[in-house]
Amino acid sequence: MSGFRFLNLVRPFLPILPEVSSPERKVPFNQKVAWTAVTLLIFLVCSQVPLYGIMSSDSSDPLYWMRVILASNRGTLMELGITPIMTSGLIMQLLAGANLIEVDFSLKEDRALFGGAQKLFALIISLGQATVYVLSGLYGQPSDLGAGVCLLLILQLIVAALIVILLDELLQKGYGSRSSITLFITTNIYESIIWKAFSTITFNTGRGPELEGAIVTFFHLMFSWNAESRSLKICLVKQHLSCLPIVAQPIPQQPLSPTLGL
């Protein structure tokens, strides 16, 4: 191929981009299950580790209704969720499908360049998102945080996005479940369902302290009030708490999502 190619711009970055090596032989099923479990464990831990340096995250969440499909958790390392890899995959596949960039997927070199371009673009998107989140005051006013804390927050979000990219690549290269984005979304949904069913966090409402978990609330109110029907209504509706009813959780689907490691 002669002339200028967009993918050639990615070639200098390939040696410095972290990469998961492909398995030398077919990975057994039990090892795939183990790698998938490790991936989910890392994802769940990152979803609970708070960002260091934030001053406040008690304000309204503008992305509350999108966090389920983005597999993100506010104020944690998984703040960005799968947004960088999903966005970069969509854009790169759109450019390739519309023949706006020249790529031949039958060539190993082009596949490596295309995967590197997706990874590099995902890091750029995560940098842009992290900068906007911090400078927009999502974690506190930048003037109150200081330049050092702002840079630290941005660095944490970028490193977390890189972890998600590598976990996605790990699964895509045959070490585990192929559909990593669906796996992360489903895990995020079920984590939310289990948490809102069995959480023992107490909220102080106008009628007294109440537990967040719906099932825990039901048994607590049933034994304390001795009114099963009223307890069931309160634990399912929970209008006084800042969480949705457990019955309103969406059922995970199987979306057609772009991923790395083509």
mmCIF file of C-alpha atoms in Angstrom, residues 4-130:
data_model
loop_
_atom_site.group_PDB
_atom_site.id
_atom_site.type_symbol
_atom_site.label_atom_id
_atom_site.label_comp_id
_atom_site.label_asym_id
_atom_site.label_seq_id
_atom_site.Cartn_x
_atom_site.Cartn_y
_atom_site.Cartn_z
ATOM 1 C CA PHE A 4 -0.622 8.314 3.490
ATOM 2 C CA ARG A 5 -2.519 6.011 5.859
ATOM 3 C CA PHE A 6 -4.200 7.173 9.042
ATOM 4 C CA LEU A 7 -3.209 4.005 10.911
ATOM 5 C CA ASN A 8 0.466 4.735 10.285
ATOM 6 C CA LEU A 9 0.143 7.598 12.783
ATOM 7 C CA VAL A 10 -0.448 4.998 15.488
ATOM 8 C CA ARG A 11 2.689 2.987 14.708
ATOM 9 C CA PRO A 12 5.084 5.099 16.893
ATOM 10 C CA PHE A 13 2.793 4.595 19.913
ATOM 11 C CA LEU A 14 2.549 0.805 19.669
ATOM 12 C CA PRO A 15 5.786 0.081 21.602
ATOM 13 C CA ILE A 16 4.644 2.186 24.594
ATOM 14 C CA LEU A 17 1.003 1.095 24.671
ATOM 15 C CA PRO A 18 0.438 -1.717 27.213
ATOM 16 C CA GLU A 19 -0.765 -4.919 25.591
ATOM 17 C CA VAL A 20 -2.019 -8.323 26.689
ATOM 18 C CA SER A 21 -0.208 -11.072 24.819
ATOM 19 C CA SER A 22 -2.296 -13.655 22.991
ATOM 20 C CA PRO A 23 -2.362 -17.171 24.464
ATOM 21 C CA GLU A 24 0.015 -19.612 22.786
ATOM 22 C CA ARG A 25 -2.598 -22.371 22.891
ATOM 23 C CA LYS A 26 -6.303 -22.676 23.480
ATOM 24 C CA VAL A 27 -7.224 -21.718 27.017
ATOM 25 C CA PRO A 28 -9.121 -24.506 28.871
ATOM 26 C CA PHE A 29 -12.659 -23.781 30.028
ATOM 27 C CA ASN A 30 -11.793 -23.848 33.741
ATOM 28 C CA GLN A 31 -9.032 -21.277 33.185
ATOM 29 C CA LYS A 32 -11.451 -19.086 31.233
ATOM 30 C CA VAL A 33 -13.844 -19.183 34.175
ATOM 31 C CA ALA A 34 -11.000 -18.299 36.549
ATOM 32 C CA TRP A 35 -9.790 -15.366 34.397
ATOM 33 C CA THR A 36 -13.361 -14.103 34.027
ATOM 34 C CA ALA A 37 -13.843 -14.265 37.802
ATOM 35 C CA VAL A 38 -10.574 -12.379 38.390
ATOM 36 C CA THR A 39 -11.645 -9.734 35.860
ATOM 37 C CA LEU A 40 -15.003 -9.276 37.575
ATOM 38 C CA LEU A 41 -13.313 -9.084 40.974
ATOM 39 C CA ILE A 42 -10.988 -6.308 39.786
ATOM 40 C CA PHE A 43 -13.937 -4.477 38.225
ATOM 41 C CA LEU A 44 -16.019 -4.747 41.427
ATOM 42 C CA VAL A 45 -13.126 -3.608 43.630
ATOM 43 C CA CYS A 46 -12.523 -0.578 41.410
ATOM 44 C CA SER A 47 -16.263 0.151 41.561
ATOM 45 C CA GLN A 48 -16.015 0.502 45.360
ATOM 46 C CA VAL A 49 -12.647 2.276 45.762
ATOM 47 C CA PRO A 50 -13.349 6.022 46.121
ATOM 48 C CA LEU A 51 -11.295 8.592 44.284
ATOM 49 C CA TYR A 52 -8.662 10.183 46.486
ATOM 50 C CA GLY A 53 -8.960 13.942 46.826
ATOM 51 C CA ILE A 54 -12.656 14.557 46.148
ATOM 52 C CA MET A 55 -14.274 17.116 48.442
ATOM 53 C CA SER A 56 -17.933 16.378 47.773
ATOM 54 C CA SER A 57 -20.038 14.112 45.582
ATOM 55 C CA ASP A 58 -23.382 14.744 47.299
ATOM 56 C CA SER A 59 -24.760 16.986 44.549
ATOM 57 C CA SER A 60 -27.172 15.707 41.931
ATOM 58 C CA ASP A 61 -25.694 13.226 39.490
ATOM 59 C CA PRO A 62 -26.249 14.321 35.859
ATOM 60 C CA LEU A 63 -25.421 10.805 34.608
ATOM 61 C CA TYR A 64 -27.551 8.901 37.131
ATOM 62 C CA TRP A 65 -29.856 7.302 34.552
ATOM 63 C CA MET A 66 -26.964 6.376 32.240
ATOM 64 C CA ARG A 67 -24.681 4.730 34.765
ATOM 65 C CA VAL A 68 -26.356 1.346 34.338
ATOM 66 C CA ILE A 69 -25.488 1.073 30.657
ATOM 67 C CA LEU A 70 -22.094 2.739 31.177
ATOM 68 C CA ALA A 71 -21.157 0.332 34.024
ATOM 69 C CA SER A 72 -19.919 3.299 36.056
ATOM 70 C CA ASN A 73 -20.093 4.193 39.729
ATOM 71 C CA ARG A 74 -19.956 7.798 40.816
ATOM 72 C CA GLY A 75 -17.049 8.966 42.945
ATOM 73 C CA THR A 76 -15.054 5.749 42.465
ATOM 74 C CA LEU A 77 -12.294 4.557 40.155
ATOM 75 C CA MET A 78 -15.039 3.292 37.825
ATOM 76 C CA GLU A 79 -16.398 6.807 37.320
ATOM 77 C CA LEU A 80 -15.845 6.577 33.558
ATOM 78 C CA GLY A 81 -16.965 2.953 33.304
ATOM 79 C CA ILE A 82 -16.843 1.506 29.805
ATOM 80 C CA THR A 83 -17.426 4.873 28.102
ATOM 81 C CA PRO A 84 -13.868 5.231 26.682
ATOM 82 C CA ILE A 85 -13.649 1.751 25.113
ATOM 83 C CA MET A 86 -17.245 1.822 23.892
ATOM 84 C CA THR A 87 -16.912 5.280 22.316
ATOM 85 C CA SER A 88 -13.541 4.589 20.698
ATOM 86 C CA GLY A 89 -14.782 1.263 19.338
ATOM 87 C CA LEU A 90 -17.897 2.843 17.833
ATOM 88 C CA ILE A 91 -15.993 5.668 16.167
ATOM 89 C CA MET A 92 -13.170 3.500 14.809
ATOM 90 C CA GLN A 93 -15.538 0.876 13.430
ATOM 91 C CA LEU A 94 -17.680 3.608 11.889
ATOM 92 C CA LEU A 95 -14.616 5.089 10.173
ATOM 93 C CA ALA A 96 -13.517 1.655 8.951
ATOM 94 C CA GLY A 97 -17.012 0.681 7.779
ATOM 95 C CA ALA A 98 -17.415 3.943 5.872
ATOM 96 C CA ASN A 99 -13.950 3.456 4.280
ATOM 97 C CA LEU A 100 -12.802 6.759 5.760
ATOM 98 C CA ILE A 101 -9.660 5.004 6.984
ATOM 99 C CA GLU A 102 -7.766 2.355 5.037
ATOM 100 C CA VAL A 103 -7.548 -0.946 6.906
ATOM 101 C CA ASP A 104 -7.303 -4.568 5.789
ATOM 102 C CA PHE A 105 -8.426 -6.902 8.575
ATOM 103 C CA SER A 106 -6.949 -9.903 6.731
ATOM 104 C CA LEU A 107 -3.473 -8.546 7.523
ATOM 105 C CA LYS A 108 -2.109 -9.105 11.033
ATOM 106 C CA GLU A 109 -0.246 -5.796 10.957
ATOM 107 C CA ASP A 110 -3.391 -3.836 10.126
ATOM 108 C CA ARG A 111 -5.327 -5.596 12.875
ATOM 109 C CA ALA A 112 -2.597 -4.664 15.348
ATOM 110 C CA LEU A 113 -2.605 -1.049 14.155
ATOM 111 C CA PHE A 114 -6.401 -0.859 14.329
ATOM 112 C CA GLY A 115 -6.454 -2.304 17.863
ATOM 113 C CA GLY A 116 -3.700 0.110 18.901
ATOM 114 C CA ALA A 117 -5.661 3.019 17.423
ATOM 115 C CA GLN A 118 -8.744 2.011 19.433
ATOM 116 C CA LYS A 119 -6.680 1.758 22.598
ATOM 117 C CA LEU A 120 -4.953 5.106 22.030
ATOM 118 C CA PHE A 121 -8.249 6.801 21.179
ATOM 119 C CA ALA A 122 -9.829 5.351 24.341
ATOM 120 C CA LEU A 123 -7.034 6.853 26.462
ATOM 121 C CA ILE A 124 -7.508 10.230 24.760
ATOM 122 C CA ILE A 125 -11.255 10.076 25.443
ATOM 123 C CA SER A 126 -10.628 9.173 29.085
ATOM 124 C CA LEU A 127 -8.235 12.138 29.392
ATOM 125 C CA GLY A 128 -10.865 14.474 27.948
ATOM 126 C CA GLN A 129 -13.645 13.090 30.134
ATOM 127 C CA ALA A 130 -11.533 13.200 33.299
#
